[in-house]
PDB file of C-alpha atoms in Angstrom:
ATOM      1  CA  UNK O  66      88.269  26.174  25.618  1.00 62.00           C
ATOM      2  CA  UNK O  67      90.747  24.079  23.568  1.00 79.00           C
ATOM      3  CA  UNK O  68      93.984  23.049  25.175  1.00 91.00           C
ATOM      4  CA  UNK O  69      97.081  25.177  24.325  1.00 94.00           C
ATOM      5  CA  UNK O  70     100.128  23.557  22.873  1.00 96.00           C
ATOM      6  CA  UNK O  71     102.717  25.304  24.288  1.00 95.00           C
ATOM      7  CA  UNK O  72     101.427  25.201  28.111  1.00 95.00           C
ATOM      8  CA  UNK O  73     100.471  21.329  27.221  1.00 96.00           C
ATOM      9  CA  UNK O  74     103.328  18.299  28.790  1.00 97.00           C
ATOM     10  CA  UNK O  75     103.963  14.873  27.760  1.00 98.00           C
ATOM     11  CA  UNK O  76     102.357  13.137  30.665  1.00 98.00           C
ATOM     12  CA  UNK O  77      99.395  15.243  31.050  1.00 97.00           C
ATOM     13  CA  UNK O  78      96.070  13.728  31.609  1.00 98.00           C
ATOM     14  CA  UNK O  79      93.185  14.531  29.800  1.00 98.00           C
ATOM     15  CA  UNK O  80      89.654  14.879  31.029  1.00 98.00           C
ATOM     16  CA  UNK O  81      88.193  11.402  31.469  1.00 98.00           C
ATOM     17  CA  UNK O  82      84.842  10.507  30.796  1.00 98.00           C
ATOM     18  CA  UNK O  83      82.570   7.742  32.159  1.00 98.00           C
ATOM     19  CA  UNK O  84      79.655   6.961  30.257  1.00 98.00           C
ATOM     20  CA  UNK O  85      76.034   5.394  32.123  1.00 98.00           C
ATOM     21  CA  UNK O  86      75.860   1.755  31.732  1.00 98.00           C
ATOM     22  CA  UNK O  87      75.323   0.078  28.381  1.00 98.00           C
ATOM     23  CA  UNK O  88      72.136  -0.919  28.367  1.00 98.00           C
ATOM     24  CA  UNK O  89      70.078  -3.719  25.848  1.00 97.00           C
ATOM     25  CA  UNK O  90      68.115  -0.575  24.485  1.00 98.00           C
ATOM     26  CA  UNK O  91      71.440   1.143  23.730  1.00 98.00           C
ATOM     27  CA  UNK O  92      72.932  -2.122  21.894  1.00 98.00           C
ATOM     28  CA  UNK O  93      69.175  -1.850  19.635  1.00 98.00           C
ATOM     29  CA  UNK O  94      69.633   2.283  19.013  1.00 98.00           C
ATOM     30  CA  UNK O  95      73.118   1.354  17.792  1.00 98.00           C
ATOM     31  CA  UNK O  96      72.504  -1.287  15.543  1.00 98.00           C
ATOM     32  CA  UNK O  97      69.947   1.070  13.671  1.00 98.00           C
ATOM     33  CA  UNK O  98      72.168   4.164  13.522  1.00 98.00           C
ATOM     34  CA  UNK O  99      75.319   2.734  12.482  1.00 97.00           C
ATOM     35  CA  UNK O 100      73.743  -0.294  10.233  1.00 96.00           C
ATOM     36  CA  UNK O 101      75.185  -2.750  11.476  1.00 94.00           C
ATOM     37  CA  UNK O 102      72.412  -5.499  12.059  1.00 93.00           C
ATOM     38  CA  UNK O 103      74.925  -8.425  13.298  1.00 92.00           C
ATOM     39  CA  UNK O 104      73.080 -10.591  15.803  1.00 93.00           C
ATOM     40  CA  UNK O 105      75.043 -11.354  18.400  1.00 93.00           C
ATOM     41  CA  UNK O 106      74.460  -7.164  19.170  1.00 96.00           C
ATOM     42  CA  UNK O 107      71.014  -7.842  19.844  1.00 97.00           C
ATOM     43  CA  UNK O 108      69.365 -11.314  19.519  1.00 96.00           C
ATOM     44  CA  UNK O 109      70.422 -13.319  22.592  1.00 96.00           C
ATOM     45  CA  UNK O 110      69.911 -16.493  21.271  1.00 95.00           C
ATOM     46  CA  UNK O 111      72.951 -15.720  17.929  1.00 93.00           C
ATOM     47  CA  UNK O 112      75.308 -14.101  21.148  1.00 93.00           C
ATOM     48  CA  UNK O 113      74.771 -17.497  22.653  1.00 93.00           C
ATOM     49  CA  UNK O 114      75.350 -19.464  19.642  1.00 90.00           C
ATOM     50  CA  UNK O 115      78.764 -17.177  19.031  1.00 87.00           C
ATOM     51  CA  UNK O 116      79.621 -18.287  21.946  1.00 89.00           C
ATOM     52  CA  UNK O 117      79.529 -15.141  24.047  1.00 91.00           C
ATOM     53  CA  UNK O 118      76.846 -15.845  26.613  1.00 93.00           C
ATOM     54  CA  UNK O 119      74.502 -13.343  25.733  1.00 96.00           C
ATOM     55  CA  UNK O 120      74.670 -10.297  23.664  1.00 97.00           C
ATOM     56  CA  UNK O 121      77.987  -8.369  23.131  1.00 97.00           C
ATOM     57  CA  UNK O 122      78.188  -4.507  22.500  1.00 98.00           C
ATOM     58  CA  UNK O 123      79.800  -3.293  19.064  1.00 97.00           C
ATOM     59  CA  UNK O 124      83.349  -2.640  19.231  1.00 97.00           C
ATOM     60  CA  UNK O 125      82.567   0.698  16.866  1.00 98.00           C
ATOM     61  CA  UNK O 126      80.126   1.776  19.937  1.00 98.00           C
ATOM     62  CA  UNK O 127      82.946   2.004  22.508  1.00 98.00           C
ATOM     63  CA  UNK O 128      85.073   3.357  19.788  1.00 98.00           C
ATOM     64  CA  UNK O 129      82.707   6.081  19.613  1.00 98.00           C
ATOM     65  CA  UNK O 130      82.233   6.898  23.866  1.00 98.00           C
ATOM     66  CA  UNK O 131      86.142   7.272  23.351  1.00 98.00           C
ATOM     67  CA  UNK O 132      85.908   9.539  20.624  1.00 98.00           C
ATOM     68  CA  UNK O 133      83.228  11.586  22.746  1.00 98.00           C
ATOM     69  CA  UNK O 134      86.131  11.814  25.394  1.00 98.00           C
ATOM     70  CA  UNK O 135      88.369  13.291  22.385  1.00 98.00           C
ATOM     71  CA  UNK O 136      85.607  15.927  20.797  1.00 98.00           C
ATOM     72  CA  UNK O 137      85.093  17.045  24.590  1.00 98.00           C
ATOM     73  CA  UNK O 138      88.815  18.437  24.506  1.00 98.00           C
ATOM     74  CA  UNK O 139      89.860  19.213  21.169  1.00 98.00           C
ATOM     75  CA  UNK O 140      87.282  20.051  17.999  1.00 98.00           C
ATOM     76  CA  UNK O 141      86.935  17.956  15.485  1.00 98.00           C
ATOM     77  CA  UNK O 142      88.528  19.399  12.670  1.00 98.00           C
ATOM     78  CA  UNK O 143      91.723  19.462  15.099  1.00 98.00           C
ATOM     79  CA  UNK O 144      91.688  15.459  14.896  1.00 98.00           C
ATOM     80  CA  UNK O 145      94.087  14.113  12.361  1.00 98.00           C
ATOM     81  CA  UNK O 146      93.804  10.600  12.973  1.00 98.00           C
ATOM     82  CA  UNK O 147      92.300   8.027  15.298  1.00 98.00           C
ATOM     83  CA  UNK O 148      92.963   4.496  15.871  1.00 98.00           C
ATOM     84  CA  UNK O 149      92.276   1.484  18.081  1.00 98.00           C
ATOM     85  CA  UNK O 150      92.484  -1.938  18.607  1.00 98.00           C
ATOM     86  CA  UNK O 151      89.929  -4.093  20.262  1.00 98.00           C
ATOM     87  CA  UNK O 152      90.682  -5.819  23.411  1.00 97.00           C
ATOM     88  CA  UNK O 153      87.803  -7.191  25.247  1.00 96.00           C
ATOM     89  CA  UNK O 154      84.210  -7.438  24.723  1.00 95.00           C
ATOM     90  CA  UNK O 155      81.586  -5.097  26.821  1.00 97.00           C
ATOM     91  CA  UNK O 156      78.500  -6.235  27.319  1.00 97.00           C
ATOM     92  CA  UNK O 157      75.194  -4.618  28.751  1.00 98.00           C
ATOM     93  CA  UNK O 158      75.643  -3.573  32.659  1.00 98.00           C
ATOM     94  CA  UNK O 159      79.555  -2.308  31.835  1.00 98.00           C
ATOM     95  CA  UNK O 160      79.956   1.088  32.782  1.00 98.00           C
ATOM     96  CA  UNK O 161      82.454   2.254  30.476  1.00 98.00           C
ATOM     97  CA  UNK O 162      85.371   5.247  31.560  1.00 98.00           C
ATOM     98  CA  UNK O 163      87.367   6.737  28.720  1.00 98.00           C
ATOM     99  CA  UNK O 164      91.016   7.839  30.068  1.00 98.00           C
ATOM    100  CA  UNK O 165      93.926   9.126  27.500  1.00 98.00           C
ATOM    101  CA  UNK O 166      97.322  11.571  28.024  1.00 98.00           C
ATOM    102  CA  UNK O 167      99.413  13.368  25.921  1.00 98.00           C
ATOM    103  CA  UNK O 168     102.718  10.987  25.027  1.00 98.00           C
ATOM    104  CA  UNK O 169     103.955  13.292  22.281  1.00 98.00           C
ATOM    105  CA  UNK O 170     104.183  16.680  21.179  1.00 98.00           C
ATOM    106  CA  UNK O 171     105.703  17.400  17.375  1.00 98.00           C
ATOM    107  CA  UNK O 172     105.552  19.086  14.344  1.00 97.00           C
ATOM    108  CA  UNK O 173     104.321  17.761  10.876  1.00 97.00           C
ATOM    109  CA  UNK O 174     103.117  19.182   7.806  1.00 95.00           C
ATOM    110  CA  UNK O 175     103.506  23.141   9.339  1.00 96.00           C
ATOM    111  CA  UNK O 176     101.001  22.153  12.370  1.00 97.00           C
ATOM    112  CA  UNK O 177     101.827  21.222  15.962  1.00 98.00           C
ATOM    113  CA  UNK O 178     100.412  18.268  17.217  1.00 98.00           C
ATOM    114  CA  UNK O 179     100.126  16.055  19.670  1.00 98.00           C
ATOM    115  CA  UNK O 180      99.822  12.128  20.181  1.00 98.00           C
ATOM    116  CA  UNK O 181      97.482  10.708  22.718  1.00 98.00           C
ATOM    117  CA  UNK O 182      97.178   7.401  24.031  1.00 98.00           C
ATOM    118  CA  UNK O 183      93.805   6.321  25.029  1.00 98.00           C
ATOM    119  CA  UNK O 184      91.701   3.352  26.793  1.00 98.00           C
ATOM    120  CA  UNK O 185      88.223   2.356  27.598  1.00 98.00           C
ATOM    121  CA  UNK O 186      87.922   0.303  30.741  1.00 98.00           C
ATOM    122  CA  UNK O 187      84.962  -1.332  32.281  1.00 98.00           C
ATOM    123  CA  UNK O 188      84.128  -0.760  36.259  1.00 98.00           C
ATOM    124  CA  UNK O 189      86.263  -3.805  37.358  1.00 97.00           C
ATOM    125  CA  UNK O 190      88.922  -1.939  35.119  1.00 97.00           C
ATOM    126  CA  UNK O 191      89.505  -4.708  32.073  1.00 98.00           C
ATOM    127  CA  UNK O 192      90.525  -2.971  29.136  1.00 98.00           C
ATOM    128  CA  UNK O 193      88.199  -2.803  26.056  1.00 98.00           C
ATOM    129  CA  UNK O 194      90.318  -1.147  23.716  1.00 98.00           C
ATOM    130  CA  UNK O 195      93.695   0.665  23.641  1.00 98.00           C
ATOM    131  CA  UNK O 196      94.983   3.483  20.704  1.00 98.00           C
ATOM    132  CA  UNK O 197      95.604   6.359  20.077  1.00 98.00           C
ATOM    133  CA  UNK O 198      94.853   9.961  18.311  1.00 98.00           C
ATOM    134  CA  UNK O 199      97.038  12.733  17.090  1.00 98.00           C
ATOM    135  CA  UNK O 200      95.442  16.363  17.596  1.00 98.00           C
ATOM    136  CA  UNK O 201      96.656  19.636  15.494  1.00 98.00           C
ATOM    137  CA  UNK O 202      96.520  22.125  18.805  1.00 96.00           C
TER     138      UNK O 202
ATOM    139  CA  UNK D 311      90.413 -20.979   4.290  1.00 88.00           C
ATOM    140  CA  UNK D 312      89.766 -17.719   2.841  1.00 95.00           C
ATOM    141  CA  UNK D 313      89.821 -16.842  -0.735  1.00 96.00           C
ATOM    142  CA  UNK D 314      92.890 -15.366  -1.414  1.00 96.00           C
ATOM    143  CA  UNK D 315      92.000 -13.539  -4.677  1.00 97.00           C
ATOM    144  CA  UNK D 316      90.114 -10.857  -3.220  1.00 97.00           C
ATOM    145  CA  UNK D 317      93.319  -9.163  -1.934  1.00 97.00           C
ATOM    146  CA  UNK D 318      93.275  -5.868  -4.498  1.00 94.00           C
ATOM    147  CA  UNK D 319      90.309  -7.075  -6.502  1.00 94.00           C
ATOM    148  CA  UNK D 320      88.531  -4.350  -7.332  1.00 91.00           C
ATOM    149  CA  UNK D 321      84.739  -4.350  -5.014  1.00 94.00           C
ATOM    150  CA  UNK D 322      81.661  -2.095  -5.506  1.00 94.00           C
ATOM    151  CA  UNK D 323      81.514   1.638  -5.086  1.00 96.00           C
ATOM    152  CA  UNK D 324      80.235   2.027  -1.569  1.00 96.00           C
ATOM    153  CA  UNK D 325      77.841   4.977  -1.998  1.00 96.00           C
ATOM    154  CA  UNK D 326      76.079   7.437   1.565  1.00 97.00           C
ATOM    155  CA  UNK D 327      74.662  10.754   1.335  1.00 97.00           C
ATOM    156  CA  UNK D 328      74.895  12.348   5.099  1.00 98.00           C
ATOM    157  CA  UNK D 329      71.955  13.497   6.331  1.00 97.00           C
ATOM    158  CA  UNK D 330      71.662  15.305   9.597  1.00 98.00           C
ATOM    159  CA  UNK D 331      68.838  12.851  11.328  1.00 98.00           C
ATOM    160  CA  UNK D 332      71.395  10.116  10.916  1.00 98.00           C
ATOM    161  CA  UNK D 333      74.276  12.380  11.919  1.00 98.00           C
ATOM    162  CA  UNK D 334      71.958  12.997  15.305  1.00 98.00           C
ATOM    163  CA  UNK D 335      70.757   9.395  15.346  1.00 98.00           C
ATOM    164  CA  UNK D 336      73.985   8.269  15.815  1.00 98.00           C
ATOM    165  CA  UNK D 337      74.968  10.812  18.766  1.00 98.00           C
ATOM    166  CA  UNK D 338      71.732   9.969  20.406  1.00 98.00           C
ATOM    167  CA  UNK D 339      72.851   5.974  20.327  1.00 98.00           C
ATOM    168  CA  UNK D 340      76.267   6.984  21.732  1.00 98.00           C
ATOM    169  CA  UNK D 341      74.897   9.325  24.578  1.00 98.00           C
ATOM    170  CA  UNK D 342      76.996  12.134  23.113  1.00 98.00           C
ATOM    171  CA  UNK D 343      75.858  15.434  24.023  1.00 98.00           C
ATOM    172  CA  UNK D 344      77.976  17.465  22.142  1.00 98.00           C
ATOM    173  CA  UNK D 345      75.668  20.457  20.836  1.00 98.00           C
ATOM    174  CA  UNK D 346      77.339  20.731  17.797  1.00 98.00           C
ATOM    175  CA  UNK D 347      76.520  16.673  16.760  1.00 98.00           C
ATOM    176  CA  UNK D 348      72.722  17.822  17.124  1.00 98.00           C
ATOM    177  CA  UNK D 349      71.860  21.659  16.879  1.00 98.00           C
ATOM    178  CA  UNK D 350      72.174  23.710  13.754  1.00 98.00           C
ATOM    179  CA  UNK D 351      72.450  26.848  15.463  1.00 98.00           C
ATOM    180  CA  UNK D 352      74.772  25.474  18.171  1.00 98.00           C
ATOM    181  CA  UNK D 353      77.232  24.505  15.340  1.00 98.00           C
ATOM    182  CA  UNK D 354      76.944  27.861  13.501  1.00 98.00           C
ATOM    183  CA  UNK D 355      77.630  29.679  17.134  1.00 98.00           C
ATOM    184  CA  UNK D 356      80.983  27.343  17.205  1.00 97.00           C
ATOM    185  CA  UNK D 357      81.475  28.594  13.620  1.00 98.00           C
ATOM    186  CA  UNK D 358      80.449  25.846  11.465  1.00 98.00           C
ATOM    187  CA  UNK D 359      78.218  26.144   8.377  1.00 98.00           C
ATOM    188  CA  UNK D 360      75.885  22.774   9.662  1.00 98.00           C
ATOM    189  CA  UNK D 361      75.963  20.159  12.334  1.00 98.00           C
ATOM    190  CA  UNK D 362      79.264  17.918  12.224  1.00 98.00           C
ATOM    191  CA  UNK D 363      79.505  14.092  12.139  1.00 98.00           C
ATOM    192  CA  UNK D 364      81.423  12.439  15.333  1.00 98.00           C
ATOM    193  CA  UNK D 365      84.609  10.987  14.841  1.00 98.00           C
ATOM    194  CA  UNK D 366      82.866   7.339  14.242  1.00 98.00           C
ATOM    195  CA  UNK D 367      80.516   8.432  11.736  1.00 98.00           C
ATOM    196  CA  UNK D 368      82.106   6.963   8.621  1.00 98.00           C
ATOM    197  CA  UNK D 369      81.236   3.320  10.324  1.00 97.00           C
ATOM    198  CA  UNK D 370      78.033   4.411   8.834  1.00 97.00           C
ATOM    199  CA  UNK D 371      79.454   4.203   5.240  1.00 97.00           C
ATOM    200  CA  UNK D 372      80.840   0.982   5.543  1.00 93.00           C
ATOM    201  CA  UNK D 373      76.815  -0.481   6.932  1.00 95.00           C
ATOM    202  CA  UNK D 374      74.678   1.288   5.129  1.00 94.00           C
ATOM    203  CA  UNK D 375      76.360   2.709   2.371  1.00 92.00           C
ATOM    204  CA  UNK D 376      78.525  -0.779   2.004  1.00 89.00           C
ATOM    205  CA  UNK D 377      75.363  -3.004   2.610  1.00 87.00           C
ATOM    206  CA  UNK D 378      72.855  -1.313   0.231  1.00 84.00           C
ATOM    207  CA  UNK D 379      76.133  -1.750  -2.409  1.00 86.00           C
ATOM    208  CA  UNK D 380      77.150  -5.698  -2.078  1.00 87.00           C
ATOM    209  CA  UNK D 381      80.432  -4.030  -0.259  1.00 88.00           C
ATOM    210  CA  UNK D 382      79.988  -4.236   3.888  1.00 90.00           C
ATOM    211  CA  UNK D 383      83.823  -5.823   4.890  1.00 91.00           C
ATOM    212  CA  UNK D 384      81.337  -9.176   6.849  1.00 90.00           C
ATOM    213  CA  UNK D 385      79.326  -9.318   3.275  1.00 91.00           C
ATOM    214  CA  UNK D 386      82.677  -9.381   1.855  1.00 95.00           C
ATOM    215  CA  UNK D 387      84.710 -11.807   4.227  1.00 96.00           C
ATOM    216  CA  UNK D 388      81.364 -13.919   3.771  1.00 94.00           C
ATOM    217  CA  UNK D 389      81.949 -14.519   0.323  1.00 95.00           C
ATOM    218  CA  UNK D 390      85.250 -15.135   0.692  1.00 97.00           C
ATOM    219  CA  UNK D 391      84.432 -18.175   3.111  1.00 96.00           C
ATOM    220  CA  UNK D 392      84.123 -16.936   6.729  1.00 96.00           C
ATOM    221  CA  UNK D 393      81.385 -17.782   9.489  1.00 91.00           C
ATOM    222  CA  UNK D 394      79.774 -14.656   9.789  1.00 85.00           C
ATOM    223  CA  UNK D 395      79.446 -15.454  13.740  1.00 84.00           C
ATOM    224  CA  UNK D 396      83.083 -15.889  14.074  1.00 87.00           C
ATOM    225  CA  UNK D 397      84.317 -12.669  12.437  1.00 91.00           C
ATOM    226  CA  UNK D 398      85.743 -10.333  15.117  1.00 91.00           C
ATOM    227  CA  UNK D 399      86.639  -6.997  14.746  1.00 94.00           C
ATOM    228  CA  UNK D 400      90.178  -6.321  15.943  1.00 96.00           C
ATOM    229  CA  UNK D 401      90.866  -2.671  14.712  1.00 98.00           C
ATOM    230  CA  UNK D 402      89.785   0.337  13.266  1.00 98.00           C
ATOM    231  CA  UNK D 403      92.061   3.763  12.477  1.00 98.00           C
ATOM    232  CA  UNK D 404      90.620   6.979  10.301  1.00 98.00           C
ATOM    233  CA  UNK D 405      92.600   9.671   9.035  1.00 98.00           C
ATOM    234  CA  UNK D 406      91.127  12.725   8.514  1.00 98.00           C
ATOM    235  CA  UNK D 407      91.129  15.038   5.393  1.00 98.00           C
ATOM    236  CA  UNK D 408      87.920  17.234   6.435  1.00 97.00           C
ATOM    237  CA  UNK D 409      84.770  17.694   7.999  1.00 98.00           C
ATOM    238  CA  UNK D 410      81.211  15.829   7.413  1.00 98.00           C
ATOM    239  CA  UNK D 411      78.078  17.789   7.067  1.00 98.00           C
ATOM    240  CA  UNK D 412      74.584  17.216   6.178  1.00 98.00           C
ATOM    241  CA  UNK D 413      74.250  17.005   2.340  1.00 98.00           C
ATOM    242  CA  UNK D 414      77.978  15.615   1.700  1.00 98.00           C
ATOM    243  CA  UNK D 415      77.661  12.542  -0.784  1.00 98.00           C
ATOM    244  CA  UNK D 416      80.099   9.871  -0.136  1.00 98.00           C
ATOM    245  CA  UNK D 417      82.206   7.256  -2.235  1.00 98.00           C
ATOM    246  CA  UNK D 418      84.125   4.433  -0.732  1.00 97.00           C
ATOM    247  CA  UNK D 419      86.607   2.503  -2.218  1.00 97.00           C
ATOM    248  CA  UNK D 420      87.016  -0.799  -0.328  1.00 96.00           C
ATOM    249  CA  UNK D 421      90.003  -2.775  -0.614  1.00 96.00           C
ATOM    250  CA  UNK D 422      91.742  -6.050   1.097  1.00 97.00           C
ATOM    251  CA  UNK D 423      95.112  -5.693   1.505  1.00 98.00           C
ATOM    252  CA  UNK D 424      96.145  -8.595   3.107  1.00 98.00           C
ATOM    253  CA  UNK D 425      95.180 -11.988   4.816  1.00 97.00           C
ATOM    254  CA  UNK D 426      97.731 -13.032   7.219  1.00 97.00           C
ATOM    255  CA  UNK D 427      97.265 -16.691   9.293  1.00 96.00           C
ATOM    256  CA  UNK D 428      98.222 -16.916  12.825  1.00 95.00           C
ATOM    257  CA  UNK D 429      97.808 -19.711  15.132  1.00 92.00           C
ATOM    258  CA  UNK D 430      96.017 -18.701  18.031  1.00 82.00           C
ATOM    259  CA  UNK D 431      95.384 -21.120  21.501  1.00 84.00           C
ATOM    260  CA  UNK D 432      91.461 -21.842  20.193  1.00 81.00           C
ATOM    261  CA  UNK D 433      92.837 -22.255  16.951  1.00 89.00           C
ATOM    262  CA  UNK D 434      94.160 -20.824  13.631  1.00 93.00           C
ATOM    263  CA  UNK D 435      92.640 -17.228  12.739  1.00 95.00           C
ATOM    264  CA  UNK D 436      92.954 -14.973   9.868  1.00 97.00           C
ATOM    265  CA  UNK D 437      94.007 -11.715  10.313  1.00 97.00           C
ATOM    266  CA  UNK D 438      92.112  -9.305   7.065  1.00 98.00           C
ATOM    267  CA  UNK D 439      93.470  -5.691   6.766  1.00 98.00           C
ATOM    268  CA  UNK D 440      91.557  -3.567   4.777  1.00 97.00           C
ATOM    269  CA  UNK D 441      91.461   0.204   3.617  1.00 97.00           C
ATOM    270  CA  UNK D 442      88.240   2.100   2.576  1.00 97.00           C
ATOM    271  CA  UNK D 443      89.081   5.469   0.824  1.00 98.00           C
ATOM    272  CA  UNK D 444      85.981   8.085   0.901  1.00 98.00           C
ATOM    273  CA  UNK D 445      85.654  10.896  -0.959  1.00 98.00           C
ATOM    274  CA  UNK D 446      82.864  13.494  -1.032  1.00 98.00           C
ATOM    275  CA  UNK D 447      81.325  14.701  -4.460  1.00 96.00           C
ATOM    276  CA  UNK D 448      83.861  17.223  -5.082  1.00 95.00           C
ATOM    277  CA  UNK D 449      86.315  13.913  -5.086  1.00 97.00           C
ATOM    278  CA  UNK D 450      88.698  15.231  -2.215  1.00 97.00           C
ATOM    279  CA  UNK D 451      89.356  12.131   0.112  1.00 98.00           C
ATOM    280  CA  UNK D 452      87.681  12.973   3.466  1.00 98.00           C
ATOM    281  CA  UNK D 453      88.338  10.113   5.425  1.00 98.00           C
ATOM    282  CA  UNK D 454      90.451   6.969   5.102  1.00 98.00           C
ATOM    283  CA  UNK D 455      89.003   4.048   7.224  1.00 98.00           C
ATOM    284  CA  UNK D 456      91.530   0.895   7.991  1.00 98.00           C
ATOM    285  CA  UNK D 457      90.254  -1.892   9.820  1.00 98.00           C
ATOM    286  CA  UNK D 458      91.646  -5.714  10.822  1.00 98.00           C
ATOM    287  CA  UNK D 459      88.937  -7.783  10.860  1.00 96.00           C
ATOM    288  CA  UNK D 460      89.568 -11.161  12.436  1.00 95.00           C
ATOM    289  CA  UNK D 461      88.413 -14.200  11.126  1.00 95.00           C
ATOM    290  CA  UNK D 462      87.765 -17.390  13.619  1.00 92.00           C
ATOM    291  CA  UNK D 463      88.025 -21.111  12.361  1.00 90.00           C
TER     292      UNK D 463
END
């Protein structure tokens, strides 16, 4: 069931999500469905030479756990944009959660919509990213 | 120091036809269940002609359709100078226009927009914006993709 706009409040949470571990196998599945072979994703010895201390997850594949927390509430076609910015690296052990709430609700181009801020955290709760969506409800 | 005269020079056509085992590969990768990222008939039951590509899927036309074209942003920044180890990715926003399905062939236009230095406390960094406009055959834009992409010195 989608959410309703008019029973919706600034403030409200939505449903979190908190995805397994990320595992080394996960990092490797990744690389080959998005394409993007960088190293330091997979091969210890480039993450070590990078500086990181072992591999590193994509940025794009916590991107896309949060974007799994957004296509749980809304559809997809209801998402009208999506943005974050990258701020800490995950690596394989980090047991991601997904939180967001609703900080606006508005009208633009004859839909109502709403604006969503949203975070990935790891289980010691650093951030990984921070942005936010809008939603036609 | 990066080179400056890529900002609005014109790059290759980034080129991806969506297929469905890649639109399911890439749900599988992210642990996303969603029934309507993987099952045909699942999708048509939610009312959709075909499975539908997650939010992230256009990441996929910037790798493989960017790669396979001489256009991938770290191909790119490579050229222009950077340590491909030392490129970070700082942020990524898509607008939507429409759904992906199975069968949609995509365009991208990638551009660089801007280089901006800043002097961070393990040294000076570039910050790269960039813009990739897709469009599917019928040349309606279905996605715009805008990324900073930090570069390390």
């Amino acid at each position: 069931m989608t959410p309703n706009y008019d029973t919706i409040q600034v403030g409200d949470e939505l449903p979190s999500l908190t995805k397994p571990p990320i595992t080394e196998v996960q990092l490797v599945r990744y690389s080959g469905a998005s394409g993007d072979f960088n190293p330091i994703h997979t091969v210890h010895q480039a993450g070590v030479e990078a500086g990181n201390n072992g591999v590193i997850a994509h940025g794009m594949l916590i991107m896309g756990f949060a974007a799994q927390m957004i296509t749980n509430w809304v559809r997809p076609e209801q998402v009208r944009k999506f943005g974050v910015r990258f701020t800490g690296i995950s690596r394989p052990g980090d047991a991601i959660t997904v939180r967001g709430k609703v900080v606006e609700k508005f009208e633009a181009d004859g839909e109502r919509r709403v604006r969503c801020e949203v975070e990935a955290v790891d289980q010691t709760g650093h951030r990984k990213l921070k942005g936010e969506f809008i939603a036609a409800l | 120091m990066l080179d400056h005269s890529y900002i609005g020079k014109k790059l290759p056509t980034i080129r991806y036809q969506v297929d469905a085992s890649k639109i399911r590969e890439l749900a599988l990768a992210l642990g996303d269940d969603n029934p309507i990222f993987h099952d045909k008939a699942a999708a048509q039951a939610a009312g959709y002609p075909d499975i539908v590509a997650p939010l992230t899927f256009p990441t996929l036309f910037r790798f493989w359709g960017g790669t396979a074209a001489g256009a991938e942003t770290r191909g790119i920044l490579q050229q222009m100078g950077a340590n491909v180890l030392r490129i970070l990715h700082g942020e990524e926003e898509y607008e939507y226009f429409g759904l992906l399905h199975p069968g949609d062939q995509i365009t991208g236009e990638l551009e660089i927009l801007s280089i901006e230095r800043k002097e961070g406390s393990a040294g000076p960094m570039d910050m790269v914006k960039t813009r990739a406009t897709y469009r599917k055959q019928t040349g309606e834009v279905v996605v715009i993709a805008r990324a900073t992409m930090v570069v390390r010195w």
